[in-house]
Amino acid sequence: MSTEFSVDDQRYMQRAITLAKQGLYSAKPNPAVGCVLVKNGQIIAEGWHKQAGLPHAERVALADAAAKGVDVSGSTAYVTLEPCSHFGRTPPCADGLVEAKVRRVLIAMQDPNPLVSGQGIAKIQQACIDVQVGLCEEEARALNPGFIQMMEKKRPFVRVKMASSLDGRSAMASGESQWITGAESRQEVHRMRARNGAIVTGIGTVLADDPSLTVRLDDAVLADLNLDSKTCHPIRVVLDPNLSMPLDAKMLSAPGRTILMTKKETVDRDRGLADSLIANGVEVVAVAAQDDHLDIESVLHYLAEVESVNEVMVESGAMVAGAFIQSGLVNEVHCFIAPVLMGDRAKPMFALPGIDTMADKLTFEIVSTDLFGQDIRLILKPVSEPNPVN
């Protein structure tokens, strides 16, 4: 496969990446993918994948060409992800490109899905169509971190979101925390919720704040994200080892699903309480635990294997946030920092037992910084591996 790409190739693939971004919120758990068809130096058709079960980007682009009455034979297809080669809910895109008699296919990255990986490329090449892979690969990978991690590591991509003061405090000693950051930051958090397949919180946050953990965005904003008020809400996951969830909690009457994760022995012991929660719309799931600490890897495994969740957002207090950090399973930390001071009696962002010396410190790399009103958001990724906590 040749890896020499022209300036025009770069431009057309960048257009495909821009199209793919339209599916970042709506395509989950499928990857966001874009496709551009070019003939005689002109874009003749475009497509992007909107929603699982609907046609993939390549099929949408071919349908766009058909609707315009444009002949795609001899054209070049620019696709952000290797065309699929198998029948799922939609027919193989590799077959569609072959049947359309395109002349050349440029692919940003090979599909990490073992059902596809390399097979879509091989199928297109077997039809004597020129295939090139690797154009704008880094940008293409950045589109779908959760999908890629699920395929490569069998677990979701995890983001921990925290709001804090300048002195690193996330709540007053009483538990009061509304509101540390401003309206602009809170709006961005709702957009983050809309992107992730699940939000994880702890029962302590539920008891202290009674949150809804829904997506509250204007209809116009939801439309820009290709969502609506019914499809925008991620699964709410509450870590509740002792079934302490109040039956009148706000989230139980909020739109969307609530999964309560607990210990098997708690369910066996309090079957009546579990049944009452289920009758109130809660889905009760038992996962592995040690004492009153649920096993984070088991939580993520359930979300990946049973719920097909690619991206998880942790929105919790210091205990759960710290436990996720120390699990070594966090990919990004999003810290929204407000220009306020809350004092040394306020609660920290993370509870991190076992860090006693500078040698124990955890190190992060700043990926990006953004301003939301008067607040700054730092997006960080872990550099050092945490020491196991006994």
mmCIF file of C-alpha atoms in Angstrom:
data_model
loop_
_atom_site.group_PDB
_atom_site.id
_atom_site.type_symbol
_atom_site.label_atom_id
_atom_site.label_comp_id
_atom_site.label_asym_id
_atom_site.label_seq_id
_atom_site.Cartn_x
_atom_site.Cartn_y
_atom_site.Cartn_z
ATOM 1 C CA MET A 1 0.000 0.000 0.000
ATOM 2 C CA SER A 2 1.369 3.387 -0.982
ATOM 3 C CA THR A 3 1.632 6.038 1.705
ATOM 4 C CA GLU A 4 2.294 9.052 -0.531
ATOM 5 C CA PHE A 5 -0.530 11.545 -0.218
ATOM 6 C CA SER A 6 -1.066 14.792 -2.097
ATOM 7 C CA VAL A 7 -2.243 18.120 -0.709
ATOM 8 C CA ASP A 8 -5.649 17.426 -2.278
ATOM 9 C CA ASP A 9 -5.755 14.025 -0.582
ATOM 10 C CA GLN A 10 -5.142 15.744 2.747
ATOM 11 C CA ARG A 11 -7.907 18.261 2.069
ATOM 12 C CA TYR A 12 -10.501 15.666 1.135
ATOM 13 C CA MET A 13 -9.695 13.472 4.134
ATOM 14 C CA GLN A 14 -9.951 16.486 6.430
ATOM 15 C CA ARG A 15 -13.416 17.030 4.985
ATOM 16 C CA ALA A 16 -14.292 13.394 5.762
ATOM 17 C CA ILE A 17 -13.097 13.900 9.342
ATOM 18 C CA THR A 18 -15.250 17.018 9.657
ATOM 19 C CA LEU A 19 -18.255 15.013 8.464
ATOM 20 C CA ALA A 20 -17.476 12.209 10.914
ATOM 21 C CA LYS A 21 -17.587 14.652 13.834
ATOM 22 C CA GLN A 22 -21.311 15.100 13.227
ATOM 23 C CA GLY A 23 -21.807 11.590 14.610
ATOM 24 C CA LEU A 24 -19.692 11.974 17.760
ATOM 25 C CA TYR A 25 -22.783 12.183 19.973
ATOM 26 C CA SER A 26 -25.376 10.205 18.021
ATOM 27 C CA ALA A 27 -23.506 7.223 16.532
ATOM 28 C CA LYS A 28 -22.576 5.524 19.833
ATOM 29 C CA PRO A 29 -21.805 2.727 20.402
ATOM 30 C CA ASN A 30 -20.747 2.700 16.751
ATOM 31 C CA PRO A 31 -17.736 4.772 15.694
ATOM 32 C CA ALA A 32 -18.165 8.185 14.103
ATOM 33 C CA VAL A 33 -17.177 7.850 10.442
ATOM 34 C CA GLY A 34 -17.167 10.182 7.446
ATOM 35 C CA CYS A 35 -16.831 9.541 3.705
ATOM 36 C CA VAL A 36 -16.178 11.804 0.706
ATOM 37 C CA LEU A 37 -16.397 10.760 -2.954
ATOM 38 C CA VAL A 38 -14.255 12.774 -5.382
ATOM 39 C CA LYS A 39 -14.196 12.680 -9.192
ATOM 40 C CA ASN A 40 -12.326 14.911 -11.615
ATOM 41 C CA GLY A 41 -11.083 17.058 -8.739
ATOM 42 C CA GLN A 42 -14.582 17.727 -7.377
ATOM 43 C CA ILE A 43 -16.481 16.393 -4.376
ATOM 44 C CA ILE A 44 -19.480 14.611 -5.877
ATOM 45 C CA ALA A 45 -21.022 13.086 -2.740
ATOM 46 C CA GLU A 46 -20.607 12.935 1.035
ATOM 47 C CA GLY A 47 -21.855 10.904 3.966
ATOM 48 C CA TRP A 48 -21.453 10.285 7.681
ATOM 49 C CA HIS A 49 -22.771 7.678 10.081
ATOM 50 C CA LYS A 50 -25.563 9.101 12.217
ATOM 51 C CA GLN A 51 -26.878 6.254 14.347
ATOM 52 C CA ALA A 52 -26.385 2.557 15.035
ATOM 53 C CA GLY A 53 -28.673 0.576 12.743
ATOM 54 C CA LEU A 54 -28.689 3.272 10.063
ATOM 55 C CA PRO A 55 -26.477 3.130 6.943
ATOM 56 C CA HIS A 56 -22.753 3.647 7.393
ATOM 57 C CA ALA A 57 -20.914 6.653 5.981
ATOM 58 C CA GLU A 58 -19.916 4.970 2.701
ATOM 59 C CA ARG A 59 -23.486 3.817 1.986
ATOM 60 C CA VAL A 60 -24.799 7.302 2.824
ATOM 61 C CA ALA A 61 -22.305 8.871 0.402
ATOM 62 C CA LEU A 62 -23.257 6.414 -2.359
ATOM 63 C CA ALA A 63 -26.940 7.157 -1.742
ATOM 64 C CA ASP A 64 -26.150 10.885 -1.892
ATOM 65 C CA ALA A 65 -24.550 10.377 -5.306
ATOM 66 C CA ALA A 66 -27.509 8.325 -6.518
ATOM 67 C CA ALA A 67 -29.948 11.004 -5.371
ATOM 68 C CA LYS A 68 -27.967 13.573 -7.370
ATOM 69 C CA GLY A 69 -27.813 11.300 -10.417
ATOM 70 C CA VAL A 70 -24.002 11.300 -10.277
ATOM 71 C CA ASP A 71 -21.952 8.411 -11.665
ATOM 72 C CA VAL A 72 -19.383 7.389 -9.030
ATOM 73 C CA SER A 73 -17.480 4.894 -11.178
ATOM 74 C CA GLY A 74 -13.842 5.902 -11.416
ATOM 75 C CA SER A 75 -14.073 8.135 -8.347
ATOM 76 C CA THR A 76 -11.884 8.191 -5.236
ATOM 77 C CA ALA A 77 -13.395 7.445 -1.835
ATOM 78 C CA TYR A 78 -11.936 9.066 1.290
ATOM 79 C CA VAL A 79 -13.040 7.219 4.446
ATOM 80 C CA THR A 80 -11.989 7.886 8.041
ATOM 81 C CA LEU A 81 -12.237 4.198 9.063
ATOM 82 C CA GLU A 82 -11.724 0.977 7.113
ATOM 83 C CA PRO A 83 -14.981 0.010 5.344
ATOM 84 C CA CYS A 84 -16.727 -2.891 7.054
ATOM 85 C CA SER A 85 -16.558 -6.310 5.397
ATOM 86 C CA HIS A 86 -19.290 -8.206 7.250
ATOM 87 C CA PHE A 87 -23.072 -8.205 7.457
ATOM 88 C CA GLY A 88 -24.377 -6.649 10.677
ATOM 89 C CA ARG A 89 -27.457 -4.470 10.854
ATOM 90 C CA THR A 90 -26.335 -3.008 7.524
ATOM 91 C CA PRO A 91 -24.632 -4.572 4.463
ATOM 92 C CA PRO A 92 -20.837 -4.437 4.040
ATOM 93 C CA CYS A 93 -19.538 -1.036 2.936
ATOM 94 C CA ALA A 94 -16.545 -2.639 1.225
ATOM 95 C CA ASP A 95 -18.978 -4.422 -1.122
ATOM 96 C CA GLY A 96 -20.771 -1.152 -1.802
ATOM 97 C CA LEU A 97 -17.570 0.566 -2.913
ATOM 98 C CA VAL A 98 -16.592 -2.391 -5.094
ATOM 99 C CA GLU A 99 -20.040 -2.520 -6.710
ATOM 100 C CA ALA A 100 -19.873 1.231 -7.343
ATOM 101 C CA LYS A 101 -16.615 0.680 -9.275
ATOM 102 C CA VAL A 102 -14.629 3.360 -7.504
ATOM 103 C CA ARG A 103 -11.041 3.625 -8.735
ATOM 104 C CA ARG A 104 -9.243 4.335 -5.472
ATOM 105 C CA VAL A 105 -9.964 4.206 -1.744
ATOM 106 C CA LEU A 106 -8.033 6.213 0.850
ATOM 107 C CA ILE A 107 -8.552 5.080 4.433
ATOM 108 C CA ALA A 108 -7.400 7.053 7.471
ATOM 109 C CA MET A 109 -7.048 4.042 9.766
ATOM 110 C CA GLN A 110 -7.543 0.300 9.823
ATOM 111 C CA ASP A 111 -10.553 -0.855 11.823
ATOM 112 C CA PRO A 112 -9.484 -2.350 15.204
ATOM 113 C CA ASN A 113 -12.658 -4.476 15.238
ATOM 114 C CA PRO A 114 -11.447 -8.070 14.692
ATOM 115 C CA LEU A 115 -14.548 -8.731 12.575
ATOM 116 C CA VAL A 116 -13.253 -6.177 10.079
ATOM 117 C CA SER A 117 -9.557 -5.477 10.710
ATOM 118 C CA GLY A 118 -7.795 -5.777 7.348
ATOM 119 C CA GLN A 119 -10.624 -7.732 5.743
ATOM 120 C CA GLY A 120 -12.382 -4.701 4.312
ATOM 121 C CA ILE A 121 -9.102 -3.534 2.807
ATOM 122 C CA ALA A 122 -8.405 -6.997 1.363
ATOM 123 C CA LYS A 123 -11.882 -7.248 -0.163
ATOM 124 C CA ILE A 124 -11.459 -3.913 -1.950
ATOM 125 C CA GLN A 125 -7.963 -4.799 -3.147
ATOM 126 C CA GLN A 126 -9.201 -8.133 -4.505
ATOM 127 C CA ALA A 127 -11.397 -6.103 -6.841
ATOM 128 C CA CYS A 128 -8.205 -4.482 -8.224
ATOM 129 C CA ILE A 129 -9.004 -1.150 -6.564
ATOM 130 C CA ASP A 130 -6.045 0.880 -5.282
ATOM 131 C CA VAL A 131 -6.135 1.183 -1.489
ATOM 132 C CA GLN A 132 -4.007 3.527 0.631
ATOM 133 C CA VAL A 133 -4.088 3.586 4.431
ATOM 134 C CA GLY A 134 -2.781 6.048 7.018
ATOM 135 C CA LEU A 135 -3.807 9.470 5.727
ATOM 136 C CA CYS A 136 -4.651 11.686 8.755
ATOM 137 C CA GLU A 137 -4.562 8.602 10.988
ATOM 138 C CA GLU A 138 -3.881 10.511 14.207
ATOM 139 C CA GLU A 139 -6.923 12.749 13.685
ATOM 140 C CA ALA A 140 -9.056 9.741 12.784
ATOM 141 C CA ARG A 141 -8.044 7.864 15.931
ATOM 142 C CA ALA A 142 -8.896 10.917 18.031
ATOM 143 C CA LEU A 143 -12.486 10.720 16.770
ATOM 144 C CA ASN A 144 -13.253 7.394 18.438
ATOM 145 C CA PRO A 145 -11.114 6.782 21.545
ATOM 146 C CA GLY A 146 -13.809 4.703 23.213
ATOM 147 C CA PHE A 147 -14.484 2.466 20.219
ATOM 148 C CA ILE A 148 -10.771 1.898 19.686
ATOM 149 C CA GLN A 149 -10.099 1.110 23.347
ATOM 150 C CA MET A 150 -13.050 -1.293 23.467
ATOM 151 C CA MET A 151 -11.678 -3.186 20.488
ATOM 152 C CA GLU A 152 -8.061 -3.165 21.677
ATOM 153 C CA LYS A 153 -8.458 -3.524 25.461
ATOM 154 C CA LYS A 154 -12.079 -4.684 25.945
ATOM 155 C CA ARG A 155 -12.932 -1.823 28.306
ATOM 156 C CA PRO A 156 -14.445 1.647 27.944
ATOM 157 C CA PHE A 157 -12.562 4.917 27.700
ATOM 158 C CA VAL A 158 -12.960 6.596 31.113
ATOM 159 C CA ARG A 159 -13.119 10.326 31.803
ATOM 160 C CA VAL A 160 -13.225 11.648 35.364
ATOM 161 C CA LYS A 161 -14.898 15.063 35.620
ATOM 162 C CA MET A 162 -14.338 17.266 38.672
ATOM 163 C CA ALA A 163 -15.198 20.866 39.546
ATOM 164 C CA SER A 164 -12.959 22.624 42.038
ATOM 165 C CA SER A 165 -11.874 25.887 43.560
ATOM 166 C CA LEU A 166 -8.408 27.384 43.124
ATOM 167 C CA ASP A 167 -7.378 25.622 46.314
ATOM 168 C CA GLY A 168 -8.456 22.243 44.946
ATOM 169 C CA ARG A 169 -11.690 21.855 46.906
ATOM 170 C CA SER A 170 -14.775 20.128 45.499
ATOM 171 C CA ALA A 171 -17.318 20.700 48.291
ATOM 172 C CA MET A 172 -17.670 22.444 51.614
ATOM 173 C CA ALA A 173 -17.243 20.398 54.798
ATOM 174 C CA SER A 174 -21.053 20.166 54.988
ATOM 175 C CA GLY A 175 -21.156 18.639 51.492
ATOM 176 C CA GLU A 176 -22.518 21.809 49.872
ATOM 177 C CA SER A 177 -21.133 22.156 46.343
ATOM 178 C CA GLN A 178 -23.679 24.018 44.207
ATOM 179 C CA TRP A 179 -22.302 25.891 42.437
ATOM 180 C CA ILE A 180 -18.506 26.072 42.365
ATOM 181 C CA THR A 181 -18.221 26.746 38.645
ATOM 182 C CA GLY A 182 -20.246 29.029 36.393
ATOM 183 C CA ALA A 183 -23.072 28.440 33.938
ATOM 184 C CA GLU A 184 -20.736 28.053 30.956
ATOM 185 C CA SER A 185 -18.846 25.206 32.610
ATOM 186 C CA ARG A 186 -22.074 23.492 33.601
ATOM 187 C CA GLN A 187 -23.311 23.724 30.004
ATOM 188 C CA GLU A 188 -20.131 22.027 28.827
ATOM 189 C CA VAL A 189 -20.626 19.270 31.407
ATOM 190 C CA HIS A 190 -24.059 18.579 29.910
ATOM 191 C CA ARG A 191 -22.441 18.270 26.492
ATOM 192 C CA MET A 192 -19.950 15.835 27.999
ATOM 193 C CA ARG A 193 -22.796 13.809 29.456
ATOM 194 C CA ALA A 194 -24.438 13.670 26.038
ATOM 195 C CA ARG A 195 -21.296 12.250 24.460
ATOM 196 C CA ASN A 196 -20.696 9.461 26.977
ATOM 197 C CA GLY A 197 -22.614 6.208 27.049
ATOM 198 C CA ALA A 198 -22.760 6.102 30.848
ATOM 199 C CA ILE A 199 -22.235 8.354 33.873
ATOM 200 C CA VAL A 200 -20.884 6.732 37.030
ATOM 201 C CA THR A 201 -21.420 8.243 40.451
ATOM 202 C CA GLY A 202 -21.385 7.062 44.046
ATOM 203 C CA ILE A 203 -24.251 6.678 46.470
ATOM 204 C CA GLY A 204 -22.644 9.372 48.638
ATOM 205 C CA THR A 205 -23.211 11.928 45.875
ATOM 206 C CA VAL A 206 -26.818 10.791 45.496
ATOM 207 C CA LEU A 207 -27.478 11.143 49.234
ATOM 208 C CA ALA A 208 -25.719 14.527 49.470
ATOM 209 C CA ASP A 209 -26.911 16.231 46.258
ATOM 210 C CA ASP A 210 -29.860 14.190 44.907
ATOM 211 C CA PRO A 211 -28.716 14.782 41.318
ATOM 212 C CA SER A 212 -30.732 13.920 38.210
ATOM 213 C CA LEU A 213 -27.612 13.276 36.081
ATOM 214 C CA THR A 214 -29.574 13.972 32.920
ATOM 215 C CA VAL A 215 -28.610 16.028 29.873
ATOM 216 C CA ARG A 216 -30.231 19.452 30.062
ATOM 217 C CA LEU A 217 -29.529 21.256 26.813
ATOM 218 C CA ASP A 218 -31.766 23.418 24.648
ATOM 219 C CA ASP A 219 -33.463 21.698 21.721
ATOM 220 C CA ALA A 220 -31.351 23.754 19.291
ATOM 221 C CA VAL A 221 -28.135 22.548 20.925
ATOM 222 C CA LEU A 222 -29.361 18.950 20.917
ATOM 223 C CA ALA A 223 -30.212 19.280 17.230
ATOM 224 C CA ASP A 224 -26.666 20.502 16.542
ATOM 225 C CA LEU A 225 -25.442 17.314 18.244
ATOM 226 C CA ASN A 226 -27.911 15.237 16.182
ATOM 227 C CA LEU A 227 -29.742 14.227 19.360
ATOM 228 C CA ASP A 228 -33.161 14.869 20.835
ATOM 229 C CA SER A 229 -34.613 14.994 24.335
ATOM 230 C CA LYS A 230 -35.248 11.233 24.305
ATOM 231 C CA THR A 231 -31.913 10.007 22.921
ATOM 232 C CA CYS A 232 -29.515 12.355 24.703
ATOM 233 C CA HIS A 233 -29.363 10.787 28.181
ATOM 234 C CA PRO A 234 -26.531 8.399 29.095
ATOM 235 C CA ILE A 235 -27.090 5.441 31.392
ATOM 236 C CA ARG A 236 -26.824 6.541 35.032
ATOM 237 C CA VAL A 237 -24.736 4.110 37.089
ATOM 238 C CA VAL A 238 -24.773 4.432 40.883
ATOM 239 C CA LEU A 239 -22.206 2.525 42.950
ATOM 240 C CA ASP A 240 -24.244 1.503 46.005
ATOM 241 C CA PRO A 241 -22.754 -1.478 47.866
ATOM 242 C CA ASN A 242 -25.412 -1.488 50.613
ATOM 243 C CA LEU A 243 -28.564 -0.552 48.665
ATOM 244 C CA SER A 244 -28.906 2.893 50.231
ATOM 245 C CA MET A 245 -30.627 4.472 47.221
ATOM 246 C CA PRO A 246 -33.714 6.456 48.334
ATOM 247 C CA LEU A 247 -36.890 5.417 46.562
ATOM 248 C CA ASP A 248 -37.727 9.098 46.033
ATOM 249 C CA ALA A 249 -34.355 10.041 44.473
ATOM 250 C CA LYS A 250 -34.751 12.472 41.557
ATOM 251 C CA MET A 251 -32.970 10.255 39.063
ATOM 252 C CA LEU A 252 -35.540 7.485 39.520
ATOM 253 C CA SER A 253 -38.195 9.660 37.879
ATOM 254 C CA ALA A 254 -35.846 11.259 35.347
ATOM 255 C CA PRO A 255 -35.770 10.219 31.676
ATOM 256 C CA GLY A 256 -33.278 7.506 30.790
ATOM 257 C CA ARG A 257 -32.057 4.414 32.611
ATOM 258 C CA THR A 258 -30.588 4.038 36.097
ATOM 259 C CA ILE A 259 -28.414 1.039 36.976
ATOM 260 C CA LEU A 260 -27.592 0.490 40.633
ATOM 261 C CA MET A 261 -24.458 -1.600 41.119
ATOM 262 C CA THR A 262 -24.115 -3.385 44.427
ATOM 263 C CA LYS A 263 -22.766 -6.525 46.122
ATOM 264 C CA LYS A 264 -24.320 -9.950 45.570
ATOM 265 C CA GLU A 265 -24.508 -10.538 49.312
ATOM 266 C CA THR A 266 -26.449 -7.289 49.728
ATOM 267 C CA VAL A 267 -29.009 -8.370 47.139
ATOM 268 C CA ASP A 268 -29.312 -11.807 48.766
ATOM 269 C CA ARG A 269 -29.717 -10.229 52.189
ATOM 270 C CA ASP A 270 -32.104 -7.431 51.202
ATOM 271 C CA ARG A 271 -34.104 -9.052 48.415
ATOM 272 C CA GLY A 272 -37.234 -7.107 49.341
ATOM 273 C CA LEU A 273 -35.406 -3.775 49.123
ATOM 274 C CA ALA A 274 -33.885 -4.759 45.791
ATOM 275 C CA ASP A 275 -37.346 -5.643 44.488
ATOM 276 C CA SER A 276 -38.695 -2.278 45.655
ATOM 277 C CA LEU A 277 -35.938 -0.479 43.767
ATOM 278 C CA ILE A 278 -36.619 -2.554 40.670
ATOM 279 C CA ALA A 279 -40.319 -1.702 40.947
ATOM 280 C CA ASN A 280 -39.284 1.970 40.921
ATOM 281 C CA GLY A 281 -37.454 1.570 37.632
ATOM 282 C CA VAL A 282 -33.946 0.823 38.902
ATOM 283 C CA GLU A 283 -31.903 -1.956 37.316
ATOM 284 C CA VAL A 284 -30.005 -3.732 40.106
ATOM 285 C CA VAL A 285 -26.731 -5.414 39.117
ATOM 286 C CA ALA A 286 -24.369 -7.308 41.415
ATOM 287 C CA VAL A 287 -20.647 -6.931 40.726
ATOM 288 C CA ALA A 288 -17.486 -8.101 42.462
ATOM 289 C CA ALA A 289 -16.593 -6.305 45.680
ATOM 290 C CA GLN A 290 -14.178 -6.313 48.581
ATOM 291 C CA ASP A 291 -15.818 -5.228 51.824
ATOM 292 C CA ASP A 292 -17.815 -2.102 50.896
ATOM 293 C CA HIS A 293 -15.713 -1.277 47.842
ATOM 294 C CA LEU A 294 -17.101 -2.355 44.483
ATOM 295 C CA ASP A 295 -14.504 -3.590 42.025
ATOM 296 C CA ILE A 296 -14.074 -0.878 39.394
ATOM 297 C CA GLU A 297 -12.797 -3.282 36.755
ATOM 298 C CA SER A 298 -15.966 -5.372 37.212
ATOM 299 C CA VAL A 299 -18.110 -2.242 36.862
ATOM 300 C CA LEU A 300 -16.391 -1.296 33.606
ATOM 301 C CA HIS A 301 -16.492 -4.878 32.338
ATOM 302 C CA TYR A 302 -20.270 -4.960 32.802
ATOM 303 C CA LEU A 303 -20.733 -1.659 30.979
ATOM 304 C CA ALA A 304 -18.554 -2.868 28.110
ATOM 305 C CA GLU A 305 -19.795 -6.415 27.705
ATOM 306 C CA VAL A 306 -23.482 -6.069 28.611
ATOM 307 C CA GLU A 307 -24.303 -2.459 27.769
ATOM 308 C CA SER A 308 -21.883 -1.902 24.843
ATOM 309 C CA VAL A 309 -20.728 1.362 26.404
ATOM 310 C CA ASN A 310 -17.565 2.732 24.803
ATOM 311 C CA GLU A 311 -17.113 5.928 26.819
ATOM 312 C CA VAL A 312 -17.757 6.457 30.542
ATOM 313 C CA MET A 313 -17.821 9.687 32.504
ATOM 314 C CA VAL A 314 -17.242 9.583 36.266
ATOM 315 C CA GLU A 315 -19.099 12.435 37.951
ATOM 316 C CA SER A 316 -18.817 11.891 41.667
ATOM 317 C CA GLY A 317 -17.355 12.935 44.979
ATOM 318 C CA ALA A 318 -13.787 12.563 46.167
ATOM 319 C CA MET A 319 -14.062 8.925 47.273
ATOM 320 C CA VAL A 320 -15.267 7.432 43.983
ATOM 321 C CA ALA A 321 -13.143 9.787 41.870
ATOM 322 C CA GLY A 322 -10.052 8.844 43.875
ATOM 323 C CA ALA A 323 -10.845 5.135 43.615
ATOM 324 C CA PHE A 324 -11.081 5.400 39.832
ATOM 325 C CA ILE A 325 -7.802 7.308 39.658
ATOM 326 C CA GLN A 326 -6.042 4.711 41.799
ATOM 327 C CA SER A 327 -7.506 1.860 39.744
ATOM 328 C CA GLY A 328 -5.249 2.828 36.845
ATOM 329 C CA LEU A 329 -8.242 2.587 34.476
ATOM 330 C CA VAL A 330 -8.772 6.314 33.876
ATOM 331 C CA ASN A 331 -7.831 7.757 30.480
ATOM 332 C CA GLU A 332 -8.570 11.448 31.030
ATOM 333 C CA VAL A 333 -9.294 13.827 33.899
ATOM 334 C CA HIS A 334 -11.361 16.941 33.165
ATOM 335 C CA CYS A 335 -10.905 19.549 35.894
ATOM 336 C CA PHE A 336 -13.103 22.658 35.794
ATOM 337 C CA ILE A 337 -11.379 25.170 38.081
ATOM 338 C CA ALA A 338 -13.232 28.265 39.291
ATOM 339 C CA PRO A 339 -11.493 31.458 40.523
ATOM 340 C CA VAL A 340 -12.716 31.017 44.101
ATOM 341 C CA LEU A 341 -11.211 29.865 47.388
ATOM 342 C CA MET A 342 -13.132 27.512 49.672
ATOM 343 C CA GLY A 343 -10.765 27.079 52.616
ATOM 344 C CA ASP A 344 -8.838 24.236 54.163
ATOM 345 C CA ARG A 345 -11.876 22.651 55.839
ATOM 346 C CA ALA A 346 -13.564 22.030 52.488
ATOM 347 C CA LYS A 347 -13.343 18.606 50.846
ATOM 348 C CA PRO A 348 -10.588 17.751 48.355
ATOM 349 C CA MET A 349 -11.133 16.739 44.737
ATOM 350 C CA PHE A 350 -9.781 13.231 45.263
ATOM 351 C CA ALA A 351 -9.494 10.898 48.238
ATOM 352 C CA LEU A 352 -6.197 9.100 47.594
ATOM 353 C CA PRO A 353 -5.149 6.852 50.479
ATOM 354 C CA GLY A 354 -1.577 5.587 50.446
ATOM 355 C CA ILE A 355 0.033 8.718 49.031
ATOM 356 C CA ASP A 356 2.358 9.765 51.825
ATOM 357 C CA THR A 357 5.616 10.820 50.170
ATOM 358 C CA MET A 358 6.668 12.638 47.016
ATOM 359 C CA ALA A 359 7.681 9.279 45.619
ATOM 360 C CA ASP A 360 4.015 8.242 45.802
ATOM 361 C CA LYS A 361 2.668 11.236 43.869
ATOM 362 C CA LEU A 362 0.658 10.679 40.696
ATOM 363 C CA THR A 363 1.767 12.605 37.604
ATOM 364 C CA PHE A 364 -0.428 13.882 34.774
ATOM 365 C CA GLU A 365 0.208 15.484 31.407
ATOM 366 C CA ILE A 366 -1.904 18.481 30.368
ATOM 367 C CA VAL A 367 -3.558 17.658 27.049
ATOM 368 C CA SER A 368 -5.467 20.919 26.580
ATOM 369 C CA THR A 369 -6.848 23.975 28.346
ATOM 370 C CA ASP A 370 -10.099 25.825 27.654
ATOM 371 C CA LEU A 371 -11.919 28.799 29.128
ATOM 372 C CA PHE A 372 -15.608 28.613 30.000
ATOM 373 C CA GLY A 373 -16.664 32.003 31.278
ATOM 374 C CA GLN A 374 -14.353 32.679 34.243
ATOM 375 C CA ASP A 375 -13.486 28.997 34.697
ATOM 376 C CA ILE A 376 -10.604 27.084 33.182
ATOM 377 C CA ARG A 377 -10.829 23.451 32.147
ATOM 378 C CA LEU A 378 -7.731 21.304 32.214
ATOM 379 C CA ILE A 379 -7.864 18.018 30.330
ATOM 380 C CA LEU A 380 -5.142 15.723 31.632
ATOM 381 C CA LYS A 381 -4.024 12.177 31.051
ATOM 382 C CA PRO A 382 -2.178 10.037 33.597
ATOM 383 C CA VAL A 383 1.547 9.622 33.121
ATOM 384 C CA SER A 384 2.502 7.565 36.169
ATOM 385 C CA GLU A 385 0.838 4.321 37.197
ATOM 386 C CA PRO A 386 -0.711 4.424 40.680
ATOM 387 C CA ASN A 387 0.541 2.042 43.311
ATOM 388 C CA PRO A 388 -2.010 -0.627 44.284
ATOM 389 C CA VAL A 389 -4.056 0.311 47.342
ATOM 390 C CA ASN A 390 -4.507 -2.516 49.838
#
